[in-house]
Tab-separated table of C-alpha atoms in Angstrom:
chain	number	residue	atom	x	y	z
A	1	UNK	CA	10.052	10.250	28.269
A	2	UNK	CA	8.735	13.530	27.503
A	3	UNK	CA	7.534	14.520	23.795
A	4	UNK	CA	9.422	16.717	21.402
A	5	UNK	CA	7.207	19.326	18.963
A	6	UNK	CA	8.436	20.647	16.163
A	7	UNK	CA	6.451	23.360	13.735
A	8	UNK	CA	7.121	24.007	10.269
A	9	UNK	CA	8.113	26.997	8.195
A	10	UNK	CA	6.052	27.527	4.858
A	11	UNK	CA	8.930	28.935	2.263
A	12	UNK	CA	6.480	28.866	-0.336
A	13	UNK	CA	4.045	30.683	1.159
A	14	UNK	CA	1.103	30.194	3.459
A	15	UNK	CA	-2.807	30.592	3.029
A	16	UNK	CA	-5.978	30.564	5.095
A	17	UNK	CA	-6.685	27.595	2.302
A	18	UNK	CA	-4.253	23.950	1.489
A	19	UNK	CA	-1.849	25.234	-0.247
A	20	UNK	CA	-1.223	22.356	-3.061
A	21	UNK	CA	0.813	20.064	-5.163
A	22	UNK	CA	3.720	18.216	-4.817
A	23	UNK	CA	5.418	14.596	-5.791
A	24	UNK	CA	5.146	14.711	-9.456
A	25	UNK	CA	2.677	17.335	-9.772
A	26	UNK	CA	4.351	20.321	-11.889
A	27	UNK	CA	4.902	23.000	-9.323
A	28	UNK	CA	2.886	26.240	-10.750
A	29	UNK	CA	2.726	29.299	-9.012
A	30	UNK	CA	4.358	29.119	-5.420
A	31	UNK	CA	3.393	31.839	-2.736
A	32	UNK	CA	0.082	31.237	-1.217
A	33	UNK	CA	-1.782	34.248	-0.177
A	34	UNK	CA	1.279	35.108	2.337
A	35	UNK	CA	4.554	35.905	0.287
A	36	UNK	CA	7.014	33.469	2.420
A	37	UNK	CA	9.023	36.625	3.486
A	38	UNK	CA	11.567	36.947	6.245
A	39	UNK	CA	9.623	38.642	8.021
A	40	UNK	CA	6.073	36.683	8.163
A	41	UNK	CA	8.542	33.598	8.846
A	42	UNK	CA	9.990	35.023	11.286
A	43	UNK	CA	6.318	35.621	12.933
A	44	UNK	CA	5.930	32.115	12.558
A	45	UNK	CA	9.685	31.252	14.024
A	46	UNK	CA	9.035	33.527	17.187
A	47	UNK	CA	5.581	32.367	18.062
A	48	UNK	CA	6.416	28.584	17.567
A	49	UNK	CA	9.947	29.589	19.695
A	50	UNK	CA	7.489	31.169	22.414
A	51	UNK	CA	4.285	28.148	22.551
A	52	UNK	CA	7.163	25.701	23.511
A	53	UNK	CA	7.789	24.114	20.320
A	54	UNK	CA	11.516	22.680	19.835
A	55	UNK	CA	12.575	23.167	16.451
A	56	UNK	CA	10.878	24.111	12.886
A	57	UNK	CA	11.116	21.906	9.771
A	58	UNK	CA	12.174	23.827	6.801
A	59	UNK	CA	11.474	22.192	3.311
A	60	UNK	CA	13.798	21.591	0.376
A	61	UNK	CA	12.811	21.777	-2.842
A	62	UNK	CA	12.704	23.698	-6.739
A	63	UNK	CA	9.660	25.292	-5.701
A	64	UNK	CA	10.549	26.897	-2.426
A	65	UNK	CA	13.375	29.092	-1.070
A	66	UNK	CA	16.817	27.834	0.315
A	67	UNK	CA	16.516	25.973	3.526
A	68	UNK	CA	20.101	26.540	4.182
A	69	UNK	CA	20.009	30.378	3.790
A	70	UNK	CA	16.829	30.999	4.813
A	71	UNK	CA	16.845	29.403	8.350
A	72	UNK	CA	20.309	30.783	8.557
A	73	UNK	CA	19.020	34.525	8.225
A	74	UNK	CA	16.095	33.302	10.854
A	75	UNK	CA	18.386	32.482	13.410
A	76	UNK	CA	19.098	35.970	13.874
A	77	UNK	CA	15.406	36.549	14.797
A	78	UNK	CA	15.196	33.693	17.230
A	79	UNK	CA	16.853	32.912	20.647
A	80	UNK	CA	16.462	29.122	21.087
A	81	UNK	CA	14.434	27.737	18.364
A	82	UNK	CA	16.219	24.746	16.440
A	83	UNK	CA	16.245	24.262	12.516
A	84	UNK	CA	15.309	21.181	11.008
A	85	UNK	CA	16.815	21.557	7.727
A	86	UNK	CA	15.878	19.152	4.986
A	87	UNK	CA	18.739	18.802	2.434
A	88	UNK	CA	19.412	16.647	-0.603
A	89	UNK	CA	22.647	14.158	-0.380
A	90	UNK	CA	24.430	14.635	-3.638
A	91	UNK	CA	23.427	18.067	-4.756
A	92	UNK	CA	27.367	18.992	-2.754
A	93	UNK	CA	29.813	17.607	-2.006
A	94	UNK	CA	29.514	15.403	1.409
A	95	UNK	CA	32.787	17.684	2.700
A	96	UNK	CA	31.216	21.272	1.768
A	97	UNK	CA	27.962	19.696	3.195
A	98	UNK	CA	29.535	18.458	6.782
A	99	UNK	CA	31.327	22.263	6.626
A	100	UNK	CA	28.422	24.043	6.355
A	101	UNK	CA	26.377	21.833	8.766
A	102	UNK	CA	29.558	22.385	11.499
A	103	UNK	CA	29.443	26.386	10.363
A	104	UNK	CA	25.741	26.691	10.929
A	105	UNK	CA	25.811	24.843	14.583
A	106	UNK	CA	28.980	27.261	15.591
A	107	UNK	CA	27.058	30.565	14.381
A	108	UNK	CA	23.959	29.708	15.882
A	109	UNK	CA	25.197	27.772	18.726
A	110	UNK	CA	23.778	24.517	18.147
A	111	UNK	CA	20.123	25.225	16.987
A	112	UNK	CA	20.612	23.150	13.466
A	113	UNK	CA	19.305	19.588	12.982
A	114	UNK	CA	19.265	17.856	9.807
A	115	UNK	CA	16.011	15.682	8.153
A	116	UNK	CA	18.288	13.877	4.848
A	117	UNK	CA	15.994	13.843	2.140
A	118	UNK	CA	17.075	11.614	-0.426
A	119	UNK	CA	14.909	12.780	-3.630
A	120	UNK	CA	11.861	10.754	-4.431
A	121	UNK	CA	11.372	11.895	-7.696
A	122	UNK	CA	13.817	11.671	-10.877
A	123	UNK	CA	12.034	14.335	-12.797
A	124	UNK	CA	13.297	17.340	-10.029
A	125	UNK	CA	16.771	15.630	-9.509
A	126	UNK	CA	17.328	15.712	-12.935
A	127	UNK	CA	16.298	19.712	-12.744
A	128	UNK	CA	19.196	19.628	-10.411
A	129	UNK	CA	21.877	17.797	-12.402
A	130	UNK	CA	21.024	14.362	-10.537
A	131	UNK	CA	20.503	11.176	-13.186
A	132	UNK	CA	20.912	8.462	-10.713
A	133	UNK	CA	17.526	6.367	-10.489
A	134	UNK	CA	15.548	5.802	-7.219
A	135	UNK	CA	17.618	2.662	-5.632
A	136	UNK	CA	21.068	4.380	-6.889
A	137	UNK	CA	20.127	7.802	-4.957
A	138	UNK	CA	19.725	5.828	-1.802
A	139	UNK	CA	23.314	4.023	-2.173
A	140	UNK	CA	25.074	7.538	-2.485
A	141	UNK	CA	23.090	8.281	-0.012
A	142	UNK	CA	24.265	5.989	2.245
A	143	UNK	CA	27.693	6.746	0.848
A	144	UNK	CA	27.193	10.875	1.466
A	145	UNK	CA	26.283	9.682	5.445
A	146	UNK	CA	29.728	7.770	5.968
A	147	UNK	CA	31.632	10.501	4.957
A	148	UNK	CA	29.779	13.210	6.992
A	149	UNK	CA	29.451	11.065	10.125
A	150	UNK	CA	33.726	10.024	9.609
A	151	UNK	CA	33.988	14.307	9.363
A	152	UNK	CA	32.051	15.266	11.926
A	153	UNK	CA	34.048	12.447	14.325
A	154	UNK	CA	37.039	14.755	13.393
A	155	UNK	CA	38.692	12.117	11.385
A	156	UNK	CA	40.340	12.410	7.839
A	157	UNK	CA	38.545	10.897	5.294
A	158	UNK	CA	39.202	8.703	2.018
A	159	UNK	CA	37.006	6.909	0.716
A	160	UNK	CA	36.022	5.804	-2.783
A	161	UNK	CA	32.735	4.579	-3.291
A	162	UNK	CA	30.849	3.591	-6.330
A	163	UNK	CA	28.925	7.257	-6.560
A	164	UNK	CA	31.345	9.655	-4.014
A	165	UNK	CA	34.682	10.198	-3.853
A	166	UNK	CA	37.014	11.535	-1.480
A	167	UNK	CA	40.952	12.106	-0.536
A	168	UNK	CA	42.116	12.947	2.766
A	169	UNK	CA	39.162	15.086	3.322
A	170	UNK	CA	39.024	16.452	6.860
A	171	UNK	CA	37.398	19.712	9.164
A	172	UNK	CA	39.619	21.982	10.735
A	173	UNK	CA	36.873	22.402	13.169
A	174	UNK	CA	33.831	19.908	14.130
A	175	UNK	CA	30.242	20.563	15.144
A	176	UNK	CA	29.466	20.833	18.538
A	177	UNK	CA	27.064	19.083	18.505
A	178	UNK	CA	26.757	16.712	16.004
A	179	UNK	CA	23.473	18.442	14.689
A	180	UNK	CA	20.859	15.291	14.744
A	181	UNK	CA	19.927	13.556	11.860
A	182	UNK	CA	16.378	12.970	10.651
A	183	UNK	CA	15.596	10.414	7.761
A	184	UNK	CA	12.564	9.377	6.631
A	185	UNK	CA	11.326	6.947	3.631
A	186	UNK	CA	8.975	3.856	2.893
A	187	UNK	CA	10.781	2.076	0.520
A	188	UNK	CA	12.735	-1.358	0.522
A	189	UNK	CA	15.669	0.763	-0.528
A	190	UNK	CA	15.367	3.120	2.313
A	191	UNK	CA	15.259	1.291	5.577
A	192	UNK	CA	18.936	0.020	5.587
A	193	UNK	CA	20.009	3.261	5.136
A	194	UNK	CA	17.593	4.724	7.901
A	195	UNK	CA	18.589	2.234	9.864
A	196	UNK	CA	21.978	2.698	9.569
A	197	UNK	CA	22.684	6.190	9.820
A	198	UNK	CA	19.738	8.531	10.986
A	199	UNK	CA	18.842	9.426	15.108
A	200	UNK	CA	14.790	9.753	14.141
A	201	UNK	CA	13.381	7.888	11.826
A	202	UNK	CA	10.364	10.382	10.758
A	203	UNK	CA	7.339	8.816	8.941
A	204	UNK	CA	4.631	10.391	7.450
A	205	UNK	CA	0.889	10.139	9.099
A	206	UNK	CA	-0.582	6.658	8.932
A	207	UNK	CA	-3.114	5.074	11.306
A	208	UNK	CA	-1.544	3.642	13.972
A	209	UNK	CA	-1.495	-0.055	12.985
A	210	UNK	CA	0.227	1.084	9.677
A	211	UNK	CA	2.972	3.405	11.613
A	212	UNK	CA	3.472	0.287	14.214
A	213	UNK	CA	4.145	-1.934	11.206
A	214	UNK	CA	6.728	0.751	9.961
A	215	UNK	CA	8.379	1.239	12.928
A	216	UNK	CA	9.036	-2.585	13.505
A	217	UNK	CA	10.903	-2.745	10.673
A	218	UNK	CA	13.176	-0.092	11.348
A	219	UNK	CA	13.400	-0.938	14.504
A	220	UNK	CA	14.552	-4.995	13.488
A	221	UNK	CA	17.079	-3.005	10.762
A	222	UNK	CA	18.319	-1.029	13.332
A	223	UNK	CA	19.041	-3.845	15.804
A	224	UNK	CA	20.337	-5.911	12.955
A	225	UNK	CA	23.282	-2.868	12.642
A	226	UNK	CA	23.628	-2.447	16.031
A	227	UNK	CA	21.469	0.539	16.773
A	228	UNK	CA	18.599	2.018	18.217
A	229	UNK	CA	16.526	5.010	16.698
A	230	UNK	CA	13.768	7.934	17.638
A	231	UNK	CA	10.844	7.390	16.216
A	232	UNK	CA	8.961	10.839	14.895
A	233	UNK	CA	5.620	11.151	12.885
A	234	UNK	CA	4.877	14.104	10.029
A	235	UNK	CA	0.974	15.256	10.520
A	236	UNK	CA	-0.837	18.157	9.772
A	237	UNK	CA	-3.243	19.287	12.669
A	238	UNK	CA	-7.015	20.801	13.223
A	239	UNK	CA	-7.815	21.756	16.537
A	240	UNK	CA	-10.314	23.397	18.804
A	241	UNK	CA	-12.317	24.019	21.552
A	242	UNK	CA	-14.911	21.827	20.297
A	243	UNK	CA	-14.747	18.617	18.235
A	244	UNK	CA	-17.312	20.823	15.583
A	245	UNK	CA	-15.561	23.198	15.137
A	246	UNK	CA	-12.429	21.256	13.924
A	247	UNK	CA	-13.974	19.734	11.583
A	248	UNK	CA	-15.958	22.840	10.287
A	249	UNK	CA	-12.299	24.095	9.904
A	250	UNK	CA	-11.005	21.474	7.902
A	251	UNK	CA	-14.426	20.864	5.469
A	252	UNK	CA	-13.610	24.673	4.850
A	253	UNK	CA	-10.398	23.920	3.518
A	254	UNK	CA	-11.658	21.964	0.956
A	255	UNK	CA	-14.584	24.921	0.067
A	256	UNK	CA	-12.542	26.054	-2.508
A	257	UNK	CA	-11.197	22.970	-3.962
A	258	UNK	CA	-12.889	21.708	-7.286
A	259	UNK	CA	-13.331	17.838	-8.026
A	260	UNK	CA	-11.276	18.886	-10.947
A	261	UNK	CA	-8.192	20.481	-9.390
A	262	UNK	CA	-8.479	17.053	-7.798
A	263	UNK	CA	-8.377	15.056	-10.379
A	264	UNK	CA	-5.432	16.914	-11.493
A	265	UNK	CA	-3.185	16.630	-8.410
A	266	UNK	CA	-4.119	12.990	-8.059
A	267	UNK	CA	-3.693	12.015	-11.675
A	268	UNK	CA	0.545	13.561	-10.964
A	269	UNK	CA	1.239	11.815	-7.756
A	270	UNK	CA	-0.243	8.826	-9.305
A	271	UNK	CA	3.133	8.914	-11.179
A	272	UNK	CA	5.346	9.417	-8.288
A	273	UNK	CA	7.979	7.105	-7.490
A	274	UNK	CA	7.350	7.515	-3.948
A	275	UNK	CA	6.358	4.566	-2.036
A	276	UNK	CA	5.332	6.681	0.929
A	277	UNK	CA	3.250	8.670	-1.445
A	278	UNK	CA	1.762	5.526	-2.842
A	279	UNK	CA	0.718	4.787	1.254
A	280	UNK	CA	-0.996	8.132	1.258
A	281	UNK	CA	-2.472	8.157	-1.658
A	282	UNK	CA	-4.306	4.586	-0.666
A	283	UNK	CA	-5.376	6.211	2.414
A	284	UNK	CA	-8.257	8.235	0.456
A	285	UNK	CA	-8.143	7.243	-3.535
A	286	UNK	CA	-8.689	9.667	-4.420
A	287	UNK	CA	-12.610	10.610	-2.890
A	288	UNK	CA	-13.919	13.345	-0.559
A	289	UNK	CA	-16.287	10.446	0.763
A	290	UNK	CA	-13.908	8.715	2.872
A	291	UNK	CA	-11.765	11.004	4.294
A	292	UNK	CA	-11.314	10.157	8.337
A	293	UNK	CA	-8.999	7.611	7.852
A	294	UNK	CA	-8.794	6.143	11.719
A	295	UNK	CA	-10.482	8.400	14.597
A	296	UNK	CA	-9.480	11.797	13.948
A	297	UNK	CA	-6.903	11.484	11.342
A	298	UNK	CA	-8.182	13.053	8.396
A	299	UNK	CA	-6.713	12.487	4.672
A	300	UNK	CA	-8.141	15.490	2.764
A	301	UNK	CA	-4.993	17.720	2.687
A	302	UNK	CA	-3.285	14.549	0.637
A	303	UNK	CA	-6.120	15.167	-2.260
A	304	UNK	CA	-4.283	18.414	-3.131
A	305	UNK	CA	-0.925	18.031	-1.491
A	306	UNK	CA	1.781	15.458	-1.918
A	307	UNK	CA	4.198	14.745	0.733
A	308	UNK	CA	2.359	14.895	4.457
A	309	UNK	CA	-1.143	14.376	3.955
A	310	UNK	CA	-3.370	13.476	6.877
A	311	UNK	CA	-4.178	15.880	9.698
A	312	UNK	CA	-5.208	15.427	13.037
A	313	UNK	CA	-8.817	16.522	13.640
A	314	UNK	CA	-10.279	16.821	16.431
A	315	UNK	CA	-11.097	18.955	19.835
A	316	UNK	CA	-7.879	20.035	21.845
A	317	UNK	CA	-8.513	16.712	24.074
A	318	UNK	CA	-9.174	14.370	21.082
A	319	UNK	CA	-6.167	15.214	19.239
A	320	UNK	CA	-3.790	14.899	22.670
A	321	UNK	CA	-5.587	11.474	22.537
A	322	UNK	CA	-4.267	10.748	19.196
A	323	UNK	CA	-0.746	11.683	19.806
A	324	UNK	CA	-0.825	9.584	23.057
A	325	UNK	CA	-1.438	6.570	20.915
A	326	UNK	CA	1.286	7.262	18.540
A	327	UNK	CA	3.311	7.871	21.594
A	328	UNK	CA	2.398	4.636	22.978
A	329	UNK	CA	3.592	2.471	19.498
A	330	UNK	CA	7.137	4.657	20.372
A	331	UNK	CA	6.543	8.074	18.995
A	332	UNK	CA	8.327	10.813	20.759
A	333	UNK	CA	9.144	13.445	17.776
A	334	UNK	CA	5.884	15.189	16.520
A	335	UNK	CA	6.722	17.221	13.124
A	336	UNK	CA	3.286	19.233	12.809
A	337	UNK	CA	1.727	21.864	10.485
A	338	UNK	CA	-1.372	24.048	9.742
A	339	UNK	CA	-3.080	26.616	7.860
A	340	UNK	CA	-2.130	28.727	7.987
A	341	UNK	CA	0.487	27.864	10.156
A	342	UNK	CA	0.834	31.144	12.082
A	343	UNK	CA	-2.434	30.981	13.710
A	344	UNK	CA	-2.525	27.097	14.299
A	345	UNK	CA	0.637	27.491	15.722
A	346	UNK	CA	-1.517	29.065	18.654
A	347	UNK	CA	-4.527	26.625	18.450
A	348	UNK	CA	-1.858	23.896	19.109
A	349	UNK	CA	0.530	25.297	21.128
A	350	UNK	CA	-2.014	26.731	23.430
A	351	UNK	CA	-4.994	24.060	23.233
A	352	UNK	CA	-3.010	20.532	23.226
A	353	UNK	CA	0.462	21.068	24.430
A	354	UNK	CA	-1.182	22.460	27.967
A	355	UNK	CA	-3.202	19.029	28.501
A	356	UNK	CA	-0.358	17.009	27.740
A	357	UNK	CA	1.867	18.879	29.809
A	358	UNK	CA	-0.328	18.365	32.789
A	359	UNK	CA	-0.397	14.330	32.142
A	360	UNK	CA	3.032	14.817	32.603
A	361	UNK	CA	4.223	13.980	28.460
A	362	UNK	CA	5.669	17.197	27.699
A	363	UNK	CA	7.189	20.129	28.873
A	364	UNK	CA	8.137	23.674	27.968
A	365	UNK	CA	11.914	23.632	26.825
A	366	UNK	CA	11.631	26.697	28.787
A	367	UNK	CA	10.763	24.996	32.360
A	368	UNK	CA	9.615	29.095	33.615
A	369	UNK	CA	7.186	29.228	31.020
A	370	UNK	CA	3.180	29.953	32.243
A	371	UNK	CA	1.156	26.517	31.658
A	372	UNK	CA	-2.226	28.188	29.197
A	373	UNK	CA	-5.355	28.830	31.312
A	374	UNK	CA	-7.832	26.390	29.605
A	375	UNK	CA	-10.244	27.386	27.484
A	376	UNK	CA	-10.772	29.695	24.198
A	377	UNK	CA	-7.524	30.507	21.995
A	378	UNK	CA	-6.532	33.891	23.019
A	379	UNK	CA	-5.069	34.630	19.321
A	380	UNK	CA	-7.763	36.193	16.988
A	381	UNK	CA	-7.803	38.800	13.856
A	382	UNK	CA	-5.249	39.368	11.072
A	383	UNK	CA	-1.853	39.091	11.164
A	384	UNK	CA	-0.133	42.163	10.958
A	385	UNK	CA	0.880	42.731	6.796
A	386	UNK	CA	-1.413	39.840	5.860
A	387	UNK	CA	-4.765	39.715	4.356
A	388	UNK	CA	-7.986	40.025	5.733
A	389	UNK	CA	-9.613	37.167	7.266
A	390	UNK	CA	-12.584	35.835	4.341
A	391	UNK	CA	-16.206	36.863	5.094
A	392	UNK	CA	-18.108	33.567	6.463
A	393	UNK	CA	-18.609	30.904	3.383
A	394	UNK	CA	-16.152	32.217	1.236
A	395	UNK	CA	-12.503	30.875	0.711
A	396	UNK	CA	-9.203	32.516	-0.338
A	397	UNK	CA	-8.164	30.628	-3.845
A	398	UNK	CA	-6.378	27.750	-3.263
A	399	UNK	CA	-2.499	28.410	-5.104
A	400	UNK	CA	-0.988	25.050	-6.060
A	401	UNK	CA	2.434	24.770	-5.141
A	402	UNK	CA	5.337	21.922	-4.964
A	403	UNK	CA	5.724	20.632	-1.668
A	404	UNK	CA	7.993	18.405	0.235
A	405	UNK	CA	7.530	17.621	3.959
């Protein structure tokens, strides 16, 4: 089986730097040093579109801009890139949300896929109207994904559940496709619900004997319901022509972080109700001292950023290395990031993805496309409208942001 990449789309803003924050950290001032416009995404949309990746996860979340609408207005700047839309269950109505799913996949012909995200954190549910606690979120979510899946089938619904409600809802037209659902989550709540409704199961980046432990469970759930699931893995990602220079790269990105502004992020996500930010957070504790995790995953992004926080880290051979082994406990979904995500777009897409094409793991989705001479990154300088790269040994200022994903 051949691997599936998928980039991400920064819709509160990107920097040269980590840009911060997250699971029960209060938000602060989104934006990075690169205002998350329409048109900078769109740079990041085309290039990931053209370096072979398959679709680009868009976050949800108080502190960023619409998935729904943003991706929406980015289809019209793309030709075959695919959406992976992360959406709260609850926040509509299950009908309105299986509408606008089927709406999107008509108008863009089939480029939208779905990651559920069921809200880890009371604090910003309650922002949005939500009071249910942690476990009770989980059972409307698995309430929400009966209803959309019986919709989508084209029947008409009624049901009347202990959190959702519906009469004789139906669609006067269904998505074609079904847009793929990806679901990810840690807890004890979670897995039946993973197991019962989602195509991927994503999880975030663990060493390997942690993520095989994870996927055996969903895996037994899954059986246990009669299923079988995609595995995909959430990672950030250094890489270069040399194993020094990665990590050069990512020991910058930590130039400009203070032990205090670490402190301060770790002291919020301690609170987090989270168990797969618990997992991260236990990767590091909180310390710059022991930050390479396994071989060439690296756990400093999760000092100032909740959600994803390892990376890998390595030379363009060492990290295809690393996502062979994931590949090997079952992995075939890779969700990956950078920054700023623009320009490691292009270290990826033209560093890694060529070696693992030619040991036969992955392919362009466009089978015409060149295969990338090795060597050097062709990509170099500013991006047009951006700022200008930072003189050797100094850093842009690190903006703290919310983040989910």
């Amino acid at each position: 089986m051949t691997l599936t990449f998928h980039w991400f789309l920064p819709t509160s803003g990107d920097s040269r730097d980590v840009v911060g924050g997250g699971h029960g950290v209060p938000p602060g001032v989104a934006g990075g040093a690169r205002p998350a416009t329409i048109a900078y995404l769109g740079q990041i949309a085309r290039s990931a579109e053209q370096l072979g990746f398959v679709g680009a996860l868009t976050p949800t979340g108080a502190w960023c801009e619409d998935a729904w609408l943003t991706t929406a207005m980015l289809t019209e700047v793309t030709e075959r890139l695919k959406f992976l839309v992360a959406f709260r269950p609850g926040l509509v109505s299950p009908t309105l949300a299986a509408q606008m799913a089927s709406t999107f996949q008509r108008l863009s012909r089939g480029r939208l896929l779905l990651n559920v995200v069921t809200g880890g954190e009371s604090h910003e549910q309650r922002g949005y109207g939500d009071f249910l606690d942690k476990d009770a979120r989980y059972a409307r979510t698995d309430e929400f994904l009966q209803i959309v899946r019986a919709l989508w089938r084209g029947e008409t619904v009624t049901f009347h559940g202990a959190h959702l409600r519906v009469e004789q809802a139906r669609l006067s037209r269904v998505p074609e496709p079904v847009p793929t659902v990806y679901f990810g989550g840690s807890s004890a709540a979670a897995g039946p619900v993973a197991a019962r409704h989602s195509d991927v199961y994503l999880t975030w980046g663990e060493p390997p004997e942690q993520v095989a432990g994870k996927l055996s469970w969903i895996g037994e759930l899954a059986a246990t319901a009669g299923r079988s699931l995609r595995f995909g893995i959430r990672l950030h990602v250094i890489t270069r022509d040399t194993a020094e220079a990665a990590w050069a790269q990512a020991r910058r990105l930590l130039d400009g972080i203070t032990d205090s502004d670490i402190r301060t992020v770790q002291a919020g996500l301690a609170l987090s109700e989270s168990e797969g930010q618990r997992r991260m957070l236990a990767l590091h504790g909180g310390s710059r001292d022991r930050l390479e995790v396994s071989p060439n995953l690296w756990a400093g992004i999760g000092l100032v950023r909740g959600g994803a926080g390892t990376a890998l880290v390595g030379s363009h051979a060492e990290v295809a290395d690393r996502i062979v082994e994931y590949h090997d406990l079952g992995i075939t979904e890779f969700v990956l990031s950078g920054y700023p995500h623009l320009e490691e777009a292009y270290w990826f897409g033209e560093g890694v993805l060529p070696i693992l094409r030619r040991r036969g793991l992955w392919r362009h989705p466009d089978d015409s496309a060149p295969l990338a001479a090795s060597g050097e990154i062709p990509f170099a300088g500013p991006v047009a409208g951006t700022e200008t790269p930072p003189a050797a040994g100094t850093s842009v200022p690190t903006v703290p942001a919310g983040r989910v994903g």
